[in-house]
Short mmCIF file of C-alpha atoms in Angstrom, two decimals:
data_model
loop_
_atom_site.label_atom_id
_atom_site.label_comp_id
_atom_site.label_asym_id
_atom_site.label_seq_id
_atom_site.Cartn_x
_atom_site.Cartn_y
_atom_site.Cartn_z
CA UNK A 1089 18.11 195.04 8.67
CA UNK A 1090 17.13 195.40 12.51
CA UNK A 1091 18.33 197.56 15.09
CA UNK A 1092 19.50 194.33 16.92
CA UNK A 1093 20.96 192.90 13.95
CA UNK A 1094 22.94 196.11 13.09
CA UNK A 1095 24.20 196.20 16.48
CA UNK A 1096 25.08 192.04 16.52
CA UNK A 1097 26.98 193.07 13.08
CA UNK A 1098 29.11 195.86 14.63
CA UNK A 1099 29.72 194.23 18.03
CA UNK A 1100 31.23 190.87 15.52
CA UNK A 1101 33.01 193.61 13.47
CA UNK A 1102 34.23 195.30 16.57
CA UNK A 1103 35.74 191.59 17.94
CA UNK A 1104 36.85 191.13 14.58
CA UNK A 1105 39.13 194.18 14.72
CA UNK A 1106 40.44 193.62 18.12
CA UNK A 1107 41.08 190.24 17.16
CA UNK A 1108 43.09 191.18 14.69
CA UNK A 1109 44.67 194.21 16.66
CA UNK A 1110 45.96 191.60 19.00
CA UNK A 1111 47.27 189.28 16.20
CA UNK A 1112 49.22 192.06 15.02
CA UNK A 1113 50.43 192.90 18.39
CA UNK A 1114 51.29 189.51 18.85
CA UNK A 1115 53.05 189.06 16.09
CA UNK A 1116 54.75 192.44 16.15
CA UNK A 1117 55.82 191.54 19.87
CA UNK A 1118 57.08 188.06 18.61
CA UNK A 1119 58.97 189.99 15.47
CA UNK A 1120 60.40 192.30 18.71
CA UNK A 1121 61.53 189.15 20.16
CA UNK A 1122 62.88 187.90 17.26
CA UNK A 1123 65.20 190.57 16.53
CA UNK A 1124 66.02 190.87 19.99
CA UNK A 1125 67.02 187.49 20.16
CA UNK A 1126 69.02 188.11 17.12
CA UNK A 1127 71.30 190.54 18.22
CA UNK A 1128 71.73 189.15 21.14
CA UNK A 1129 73.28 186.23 19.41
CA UNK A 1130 75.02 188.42 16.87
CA UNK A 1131 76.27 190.24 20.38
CA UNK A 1132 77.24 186.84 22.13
CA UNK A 1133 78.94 185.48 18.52
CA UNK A 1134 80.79 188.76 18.36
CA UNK A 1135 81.97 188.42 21.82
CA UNK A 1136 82.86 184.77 21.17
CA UNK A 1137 84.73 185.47 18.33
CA UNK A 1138 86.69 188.55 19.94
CA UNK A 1139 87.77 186.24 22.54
CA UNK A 1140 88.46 183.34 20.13
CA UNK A 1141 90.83 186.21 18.08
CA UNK A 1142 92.08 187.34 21.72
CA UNK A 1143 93.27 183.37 22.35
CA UNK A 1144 94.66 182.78 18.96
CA UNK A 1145 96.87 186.39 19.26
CA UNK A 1146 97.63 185.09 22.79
CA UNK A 1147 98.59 181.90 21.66
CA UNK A 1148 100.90 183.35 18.73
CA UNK A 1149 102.45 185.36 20.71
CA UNK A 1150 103.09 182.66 23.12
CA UNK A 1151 104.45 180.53 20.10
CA UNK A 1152 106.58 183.64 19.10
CA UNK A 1153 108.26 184.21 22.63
CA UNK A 1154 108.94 180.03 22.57
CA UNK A 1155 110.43 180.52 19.41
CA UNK A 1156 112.57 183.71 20.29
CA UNK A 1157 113.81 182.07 23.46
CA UNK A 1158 115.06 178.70 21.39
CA UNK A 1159 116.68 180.82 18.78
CA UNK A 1160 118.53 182.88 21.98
CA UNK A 1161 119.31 179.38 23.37
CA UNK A 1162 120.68 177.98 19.86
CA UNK A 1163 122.43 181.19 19.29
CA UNK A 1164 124.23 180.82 22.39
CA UNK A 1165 125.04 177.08 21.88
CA UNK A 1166 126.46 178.11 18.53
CA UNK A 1167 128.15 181.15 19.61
CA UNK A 1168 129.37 178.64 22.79
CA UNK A 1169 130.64 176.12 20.08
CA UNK A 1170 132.39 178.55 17.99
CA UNK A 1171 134.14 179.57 20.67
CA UNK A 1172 134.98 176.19 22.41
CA UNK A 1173 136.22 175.44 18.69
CA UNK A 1174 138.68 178.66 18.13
CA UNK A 1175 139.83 177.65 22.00
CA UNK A 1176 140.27 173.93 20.78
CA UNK A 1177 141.86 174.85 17.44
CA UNK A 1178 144.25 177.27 18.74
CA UNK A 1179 145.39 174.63 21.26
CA UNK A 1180 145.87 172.14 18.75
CA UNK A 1181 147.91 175.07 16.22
CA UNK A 1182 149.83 176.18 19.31
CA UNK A 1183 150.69 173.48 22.11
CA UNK A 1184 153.81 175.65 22.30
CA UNK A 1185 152.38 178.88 23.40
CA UNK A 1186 150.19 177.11 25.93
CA UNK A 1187 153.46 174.96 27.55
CA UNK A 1188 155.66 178.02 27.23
CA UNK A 1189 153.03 180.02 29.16
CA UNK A 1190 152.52 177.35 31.60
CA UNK A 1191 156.82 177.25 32.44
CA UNK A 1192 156.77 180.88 32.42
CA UNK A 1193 154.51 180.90 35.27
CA UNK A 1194 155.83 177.55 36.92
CA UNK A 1195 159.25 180.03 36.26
CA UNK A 1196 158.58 183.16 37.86
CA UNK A 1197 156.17 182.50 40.45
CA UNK A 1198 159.29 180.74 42.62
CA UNK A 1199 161.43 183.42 41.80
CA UNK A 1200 159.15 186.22 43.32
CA UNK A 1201 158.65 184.23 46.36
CA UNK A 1202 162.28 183.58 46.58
CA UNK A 1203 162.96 187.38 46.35
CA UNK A 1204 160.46 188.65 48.37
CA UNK A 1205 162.19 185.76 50.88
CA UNK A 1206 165.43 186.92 50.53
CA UNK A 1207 164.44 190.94 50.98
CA UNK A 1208 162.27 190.15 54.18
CA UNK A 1209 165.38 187.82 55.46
CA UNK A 1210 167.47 191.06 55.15
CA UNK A 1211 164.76 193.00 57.73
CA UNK A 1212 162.87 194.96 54.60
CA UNK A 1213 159.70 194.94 54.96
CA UNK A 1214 157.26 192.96 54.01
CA UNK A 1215 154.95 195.25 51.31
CA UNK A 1216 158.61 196.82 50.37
CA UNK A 1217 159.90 193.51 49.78
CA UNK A 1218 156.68 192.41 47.50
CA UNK A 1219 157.15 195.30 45.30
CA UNK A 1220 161.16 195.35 45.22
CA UNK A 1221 160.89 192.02 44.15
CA UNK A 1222 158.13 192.80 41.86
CA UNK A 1223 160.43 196.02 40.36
CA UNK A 1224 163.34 192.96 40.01
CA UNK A 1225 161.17 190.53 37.86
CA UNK A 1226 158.31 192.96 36.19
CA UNK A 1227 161.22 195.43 34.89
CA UNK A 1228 162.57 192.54 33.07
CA UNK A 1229 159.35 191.70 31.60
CA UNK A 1230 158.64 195.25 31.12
CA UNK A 1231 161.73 195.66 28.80
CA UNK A 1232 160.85 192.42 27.41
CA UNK A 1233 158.02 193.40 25.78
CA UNK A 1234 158.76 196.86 25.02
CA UNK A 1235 161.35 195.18 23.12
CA UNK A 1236 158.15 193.34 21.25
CA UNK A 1237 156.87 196.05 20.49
CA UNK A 1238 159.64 197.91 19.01
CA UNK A 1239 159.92 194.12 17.17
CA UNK A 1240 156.33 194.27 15.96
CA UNK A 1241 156.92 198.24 14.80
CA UNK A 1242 160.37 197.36 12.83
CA UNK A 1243 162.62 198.81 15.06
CA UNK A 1244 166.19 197.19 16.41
CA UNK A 1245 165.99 195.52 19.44
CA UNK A 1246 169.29 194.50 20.65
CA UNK A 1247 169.18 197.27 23.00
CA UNK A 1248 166.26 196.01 24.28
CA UNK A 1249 167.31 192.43 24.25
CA UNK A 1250 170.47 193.17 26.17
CA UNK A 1251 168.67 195.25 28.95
CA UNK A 1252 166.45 192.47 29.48
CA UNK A 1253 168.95 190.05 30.11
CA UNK A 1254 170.72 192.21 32.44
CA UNK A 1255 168.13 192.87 34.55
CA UNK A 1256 166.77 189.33 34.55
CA UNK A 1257 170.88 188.28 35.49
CA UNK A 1258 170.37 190.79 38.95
CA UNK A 1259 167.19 189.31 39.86
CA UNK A 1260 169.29 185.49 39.40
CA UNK A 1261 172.19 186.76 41.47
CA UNK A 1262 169.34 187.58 44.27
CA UNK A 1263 168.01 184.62 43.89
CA UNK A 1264 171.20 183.09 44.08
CA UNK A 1265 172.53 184.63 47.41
CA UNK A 1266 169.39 183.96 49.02
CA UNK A 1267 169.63 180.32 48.21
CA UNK A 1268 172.94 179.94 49.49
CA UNK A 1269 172.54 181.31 52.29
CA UNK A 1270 168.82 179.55 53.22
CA UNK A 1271 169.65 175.97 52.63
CA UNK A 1272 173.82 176.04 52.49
CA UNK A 1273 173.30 172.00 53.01
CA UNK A 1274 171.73 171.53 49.60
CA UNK A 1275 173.74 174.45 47.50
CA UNK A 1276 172.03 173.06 43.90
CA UNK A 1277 168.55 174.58 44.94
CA UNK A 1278 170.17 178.21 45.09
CA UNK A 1279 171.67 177.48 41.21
CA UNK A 1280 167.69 175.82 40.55
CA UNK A 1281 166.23 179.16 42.58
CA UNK A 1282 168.38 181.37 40.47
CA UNK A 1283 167.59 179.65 37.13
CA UNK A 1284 164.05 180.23 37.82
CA UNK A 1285 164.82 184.25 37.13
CA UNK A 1286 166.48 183.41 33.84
CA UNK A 1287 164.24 180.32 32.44
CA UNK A 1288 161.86 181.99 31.90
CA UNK A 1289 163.66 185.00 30.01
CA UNK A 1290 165.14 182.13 28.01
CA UNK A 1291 161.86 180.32 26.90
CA UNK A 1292 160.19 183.96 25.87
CA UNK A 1293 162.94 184.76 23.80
CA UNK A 1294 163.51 181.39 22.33
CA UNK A 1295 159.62 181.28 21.31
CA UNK A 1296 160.18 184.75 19.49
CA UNK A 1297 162.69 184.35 17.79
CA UNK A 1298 163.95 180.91 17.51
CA UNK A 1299 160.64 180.13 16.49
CA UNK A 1300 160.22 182.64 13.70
CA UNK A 1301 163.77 182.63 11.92
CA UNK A 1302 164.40 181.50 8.01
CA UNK A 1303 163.60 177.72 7.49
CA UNK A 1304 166.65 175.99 5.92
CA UNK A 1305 164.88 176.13 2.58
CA UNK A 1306 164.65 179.80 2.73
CA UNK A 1307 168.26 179.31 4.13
CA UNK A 1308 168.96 177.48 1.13
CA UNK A 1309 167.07 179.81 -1.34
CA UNK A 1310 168.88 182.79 0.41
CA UNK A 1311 172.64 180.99 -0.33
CA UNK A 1312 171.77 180.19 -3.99
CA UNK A 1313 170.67 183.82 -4.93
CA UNK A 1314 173.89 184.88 -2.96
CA UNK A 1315 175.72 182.42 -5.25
CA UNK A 1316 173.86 183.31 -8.52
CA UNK A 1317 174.48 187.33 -7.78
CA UNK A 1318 178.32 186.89 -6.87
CA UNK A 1319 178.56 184.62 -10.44
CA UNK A 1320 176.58 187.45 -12.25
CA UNK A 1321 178.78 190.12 -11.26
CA UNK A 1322 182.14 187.50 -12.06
CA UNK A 1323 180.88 186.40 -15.75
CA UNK A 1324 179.61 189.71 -16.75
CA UNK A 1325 181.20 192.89 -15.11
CA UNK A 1326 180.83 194.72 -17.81
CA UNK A 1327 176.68 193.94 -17.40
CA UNK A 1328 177.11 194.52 -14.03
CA UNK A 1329 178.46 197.91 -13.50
CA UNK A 1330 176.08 199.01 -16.31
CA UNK A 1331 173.26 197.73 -14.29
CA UNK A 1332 174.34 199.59 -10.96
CA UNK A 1333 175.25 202.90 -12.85
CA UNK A 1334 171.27 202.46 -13.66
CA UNK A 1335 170.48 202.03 -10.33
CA UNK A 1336 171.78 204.96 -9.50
CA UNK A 1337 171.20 207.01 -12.20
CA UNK A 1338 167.19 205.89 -11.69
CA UNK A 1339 164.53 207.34 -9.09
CA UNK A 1340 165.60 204.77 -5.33
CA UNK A 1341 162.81 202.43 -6.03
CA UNK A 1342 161.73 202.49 -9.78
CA UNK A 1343 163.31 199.65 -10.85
CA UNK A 1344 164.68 196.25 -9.88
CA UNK A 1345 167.87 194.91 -10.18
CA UNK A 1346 166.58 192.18 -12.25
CA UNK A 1347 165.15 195.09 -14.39
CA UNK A 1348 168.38 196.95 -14.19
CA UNK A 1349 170.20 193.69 -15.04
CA UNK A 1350 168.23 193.05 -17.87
CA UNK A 1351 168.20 196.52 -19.52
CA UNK A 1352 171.89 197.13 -19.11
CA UNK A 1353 172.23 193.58 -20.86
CA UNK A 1354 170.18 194.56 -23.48
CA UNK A 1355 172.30 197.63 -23.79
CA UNK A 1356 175.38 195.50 -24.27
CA UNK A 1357 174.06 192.55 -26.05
CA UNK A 1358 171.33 193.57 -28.17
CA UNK A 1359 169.62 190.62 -27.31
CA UNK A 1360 167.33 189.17 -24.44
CA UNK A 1361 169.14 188.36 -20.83
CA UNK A 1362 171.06 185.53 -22.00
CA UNK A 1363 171.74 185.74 -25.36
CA UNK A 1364 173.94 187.46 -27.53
CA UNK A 1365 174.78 187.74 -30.85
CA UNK A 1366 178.11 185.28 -31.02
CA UNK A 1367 175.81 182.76 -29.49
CA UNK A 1368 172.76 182.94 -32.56
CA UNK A 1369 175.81 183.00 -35.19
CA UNK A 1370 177.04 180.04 -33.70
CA UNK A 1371 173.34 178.13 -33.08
CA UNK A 1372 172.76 179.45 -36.96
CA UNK A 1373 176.43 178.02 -38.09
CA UNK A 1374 175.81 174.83 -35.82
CA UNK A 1375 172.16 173.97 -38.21
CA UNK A 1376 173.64 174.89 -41.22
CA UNK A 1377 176.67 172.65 -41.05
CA UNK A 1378 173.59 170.00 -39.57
CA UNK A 1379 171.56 170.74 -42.54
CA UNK A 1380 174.34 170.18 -45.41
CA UNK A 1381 175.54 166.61 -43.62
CA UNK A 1382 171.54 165.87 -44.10
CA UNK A 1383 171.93 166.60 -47.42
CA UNK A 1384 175.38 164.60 -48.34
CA UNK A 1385 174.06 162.03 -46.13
CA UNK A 1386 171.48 161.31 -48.39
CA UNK A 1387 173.08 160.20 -51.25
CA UNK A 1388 174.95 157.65 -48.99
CA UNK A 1389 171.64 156.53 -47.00
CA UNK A 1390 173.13 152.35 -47.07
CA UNK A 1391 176.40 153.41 -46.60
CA UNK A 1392 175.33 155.13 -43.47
CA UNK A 1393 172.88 152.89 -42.06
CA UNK A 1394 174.95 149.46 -41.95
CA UNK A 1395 177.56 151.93 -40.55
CA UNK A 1396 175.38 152.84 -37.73
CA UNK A 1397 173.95 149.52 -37.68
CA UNK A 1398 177.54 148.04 -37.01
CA UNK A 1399 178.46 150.97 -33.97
CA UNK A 1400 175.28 149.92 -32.35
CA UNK A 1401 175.90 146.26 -32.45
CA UNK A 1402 179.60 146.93 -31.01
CA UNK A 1403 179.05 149.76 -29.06
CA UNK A 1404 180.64 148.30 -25.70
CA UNK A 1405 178.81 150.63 -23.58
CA UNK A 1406 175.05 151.17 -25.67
CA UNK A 1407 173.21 152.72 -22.30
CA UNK A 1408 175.98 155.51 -21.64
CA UNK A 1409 177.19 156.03 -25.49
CA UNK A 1410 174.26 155.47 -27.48
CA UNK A 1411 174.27 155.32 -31.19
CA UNK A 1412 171.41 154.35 -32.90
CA UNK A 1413 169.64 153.12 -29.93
CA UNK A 1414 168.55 149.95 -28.67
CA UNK A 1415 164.66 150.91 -29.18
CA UNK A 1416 165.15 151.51 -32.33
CA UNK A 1417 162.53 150.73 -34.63
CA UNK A 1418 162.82 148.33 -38.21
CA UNK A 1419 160.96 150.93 -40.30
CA UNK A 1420 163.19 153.65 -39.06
CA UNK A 1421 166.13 152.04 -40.70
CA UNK A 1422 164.32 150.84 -43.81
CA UNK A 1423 165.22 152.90 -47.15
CA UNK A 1424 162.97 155.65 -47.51
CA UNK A 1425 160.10 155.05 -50.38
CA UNK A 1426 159.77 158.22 -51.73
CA UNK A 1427 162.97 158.55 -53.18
CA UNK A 1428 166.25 159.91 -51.75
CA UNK A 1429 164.50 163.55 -50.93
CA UNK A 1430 162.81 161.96 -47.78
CA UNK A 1431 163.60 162.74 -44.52
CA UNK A 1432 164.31 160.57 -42.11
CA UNK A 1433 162.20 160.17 -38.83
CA UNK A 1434 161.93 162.32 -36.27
CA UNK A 1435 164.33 164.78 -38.00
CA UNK A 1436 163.10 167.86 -39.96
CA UNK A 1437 165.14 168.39 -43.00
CA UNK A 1438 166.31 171.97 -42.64
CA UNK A 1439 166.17 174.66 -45.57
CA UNK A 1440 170.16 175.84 -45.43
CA UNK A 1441 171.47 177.60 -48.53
CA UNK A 1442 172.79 174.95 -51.01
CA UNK A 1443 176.60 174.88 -52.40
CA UNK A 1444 174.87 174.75 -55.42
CA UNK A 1445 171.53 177.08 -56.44
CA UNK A 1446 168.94 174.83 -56.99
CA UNK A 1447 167.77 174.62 -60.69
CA UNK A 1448 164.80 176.83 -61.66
CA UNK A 1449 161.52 175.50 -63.01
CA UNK A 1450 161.18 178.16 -65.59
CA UNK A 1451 163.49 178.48 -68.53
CA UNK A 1452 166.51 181.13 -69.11
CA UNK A 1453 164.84 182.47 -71.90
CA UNK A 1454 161.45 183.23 -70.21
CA UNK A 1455 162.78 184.60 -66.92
CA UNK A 1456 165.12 186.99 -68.96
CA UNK A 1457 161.74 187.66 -71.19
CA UNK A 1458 160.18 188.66 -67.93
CA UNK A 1459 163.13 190.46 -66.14
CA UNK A 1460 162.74 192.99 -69.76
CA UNK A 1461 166.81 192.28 -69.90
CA UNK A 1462 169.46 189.90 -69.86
CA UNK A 1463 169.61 187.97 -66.59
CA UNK A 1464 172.59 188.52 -64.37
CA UNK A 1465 174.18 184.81 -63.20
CA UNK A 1466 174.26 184.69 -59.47
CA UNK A 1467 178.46 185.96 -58.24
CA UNK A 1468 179.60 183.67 -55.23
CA UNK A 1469 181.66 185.62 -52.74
CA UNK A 1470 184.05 184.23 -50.19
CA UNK A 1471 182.65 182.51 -47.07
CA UNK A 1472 179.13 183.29 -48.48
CA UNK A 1473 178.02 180.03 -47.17
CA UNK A 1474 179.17 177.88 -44.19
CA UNK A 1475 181.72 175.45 -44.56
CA UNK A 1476 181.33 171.43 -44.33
CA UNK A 1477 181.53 169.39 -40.94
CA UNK A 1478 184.28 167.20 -41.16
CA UNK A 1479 181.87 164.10 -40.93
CA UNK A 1480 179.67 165.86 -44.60
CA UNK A 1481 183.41 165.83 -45.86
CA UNK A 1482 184.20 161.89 -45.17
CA UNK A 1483 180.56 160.89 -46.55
CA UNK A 1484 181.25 162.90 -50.07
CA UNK A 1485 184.78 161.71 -50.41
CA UNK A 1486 183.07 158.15 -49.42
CA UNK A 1487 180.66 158.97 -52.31
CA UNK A 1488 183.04 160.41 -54.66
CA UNK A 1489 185.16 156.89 -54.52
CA UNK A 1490 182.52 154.87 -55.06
CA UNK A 1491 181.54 156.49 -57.82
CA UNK A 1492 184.84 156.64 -59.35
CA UNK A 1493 184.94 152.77 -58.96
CA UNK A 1494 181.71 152.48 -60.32
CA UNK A 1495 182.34 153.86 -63.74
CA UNK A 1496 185.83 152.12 -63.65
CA UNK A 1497 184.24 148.85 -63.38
#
């Protein structure tokens, strides 16, 4: 190869290269570009989506202050309406309080200005006459509710009471002379001046205690336990001075008198408040004598039936002396079906000790076997068992003569 030809070939080479060198820079400067242009919109996207989070926080925030405020504001409306509703419902539970409180003031209002009136008539002056008249009617309403106090606390309060209407009776008479003297053509308006000084007193003390004394039930409980403690003490003395010797003899305070009552009767007694023991002998005597007519009675079940059917039928007055009844029913009055042993309805037959032992199921023989003896017949002792009513004493005589007629016939 040539000179010239060598040289053509490097000079081509040599463009060649810088060709490529600026390709390369090209390309590197685009790449540059590139990534330039990339952060910047990473940058500007960042930015955007700081502000975007600023916004939305600012806009929460926002929505959370709305929020607060309307809770505050419905808050306040409830807290209002609570309040207009105590305000309403004490009005409507005490009308009283709010008129007595309204004719207290309609009350003493006149009478101060008729004092202070009547003291600056008399040449006192006028601040001295505000607060002698303010001495006249505050001290009475001073003492009046010291006396509430005291009231509230327990303590008496006539003292109290009686101080109040004293000085309330000096502030009248004020009143009173001032009126008389002031309009002497119209005299009632010093007795309407000087009322207004004790009308006031008078509504007070008739709200506290008229208002909060015993009903007349509690009146009428209060009587009755009176009653029922004086006919204790009359009935059973005996009980009675037992129970207050235990009263005394026991710690003040550890027991009732109910308890006292009650343990000094069972002292006596033996028995629950109440009872005794004469009054279970005679509830036990009064079954068993019940008990045996049952049993005469039913040997002579048609005897006794057309009997009773016959009272009812001419019982003059059935709705005050009832014998059988007029409701009744047929198949109580039908003979029984199970034989005479049955008992009749509504009425339990009662186990009562016979007259007569009832006969044993097992022989002589075998229950002296198995005694390992001779048996020992049963010894009846006087008044061992109760005596007959006087109706189970008709029915077996009945009985008796029919039977007697029977085997005559």
């Amino acid at each position: 190869m040539s000179y010239r030809e060598e040289r053509r070939a490097d000079q081509a080479a040599e463009r060649a290269d810088n060709r490529e060198d600026r390709r390369l820079l090209l390309e590197a400067q685009l790449k540059a570009k590139e990534i330039d242009a990339e952060n910047r919109r990473r940058d500007s996207d960042a930015k955007a989506e700081l502000v975007r989070r600023d916004a939305a926080e600012k806009r929460r925030l926002k929505q959370a202050e709305r929020k607060a405020r309307e809770s505050a504001r419905e808050a306040k409306k409830a807290a209002s309406a609570v309040k207009r509703a105590k305000v309403v419902g004490w009005l409507r539970t005490n009308p009283a309080t709010l008129f007595v409180a309204f004719v207290m003031v309609a009350s003493i209002v006149p009478a101060v200005i008729s004092q202070v009136g009547a003291l600056s008539g008399a040449g006192v002056f006028g601040p001295m006459a505000g607060l002698l008249a303010a001495m006249l009617e505050g001290g009475a309403w001073a003492i009046t509710f010291m006396g509430k106090q005291a009231e509230d606390a327990g303590r008496e309060t006539r003292k109290y009471r009686a101080a109040t209407w004293l000085t309330a009776c000096v502030a009248a008479a004020v009143n009173l002379w001032h009126g008389l003297e002031q309009y002497a053509a119209h005299p009632w308006v010093a007795f309407v001046l000087a009322g207004s000084s004790l009308f006031a007193i008078y509504v007070w003390d008739m709200k506290t205690h008229g208002s909060h004394g015993r009903t007349k039930a509690e009146k009428k409980e209060q009587a009755a336990r009176e009653k029922h403690a004086a006919d204790r003490r009359k009935h059973h003395k005996d009980i009675a001075r037992e129970a207050d010797r235990l009263l005394s003899a026991m710690p003040y305070g550890s027991i009732t008198e109910e308890e006292a009552f009650a343990a000094a009767w069972r002292i006596h007694r033996g028995a629950e408040p109440g009872m005794s023991a004469e009054l279970y002998a005679t509830a036990t005597n009064s079954r068993v004598q019940l008990g045996a007519a049952f049993e005469l009675g039913e040997h002579v079940r048609p005897e006794l039936l057309r009997t009773g059917l016959l009272a009812s039928a001419l019982n003059p007055l059935p709705d005050a002396m009832p014998t059988l009844g007029r409701v009744t029913p047929l198949t109580a009055l039908r003979a029984p079906e199970q034989g005479a042993g049955a008992v009749p309805i509504g009425m339990e037959k009662p186990q009562v000790e016979s007259q007569v032992p009832p006969a044993s199921k097992t022989p002589s023989k075998t229950r002296a076997k198995a005694a390992g003896g001779t048996p020992v017949p049963p010894r009846r002792r006087k008044g061992d068992t109760p005596s007959f009513h006087p109706a189970a004493r008709v029915a077996a005589a009945e009985t008796a003569r029919r039977a007697v007629t029977a085997r005559a016939s």
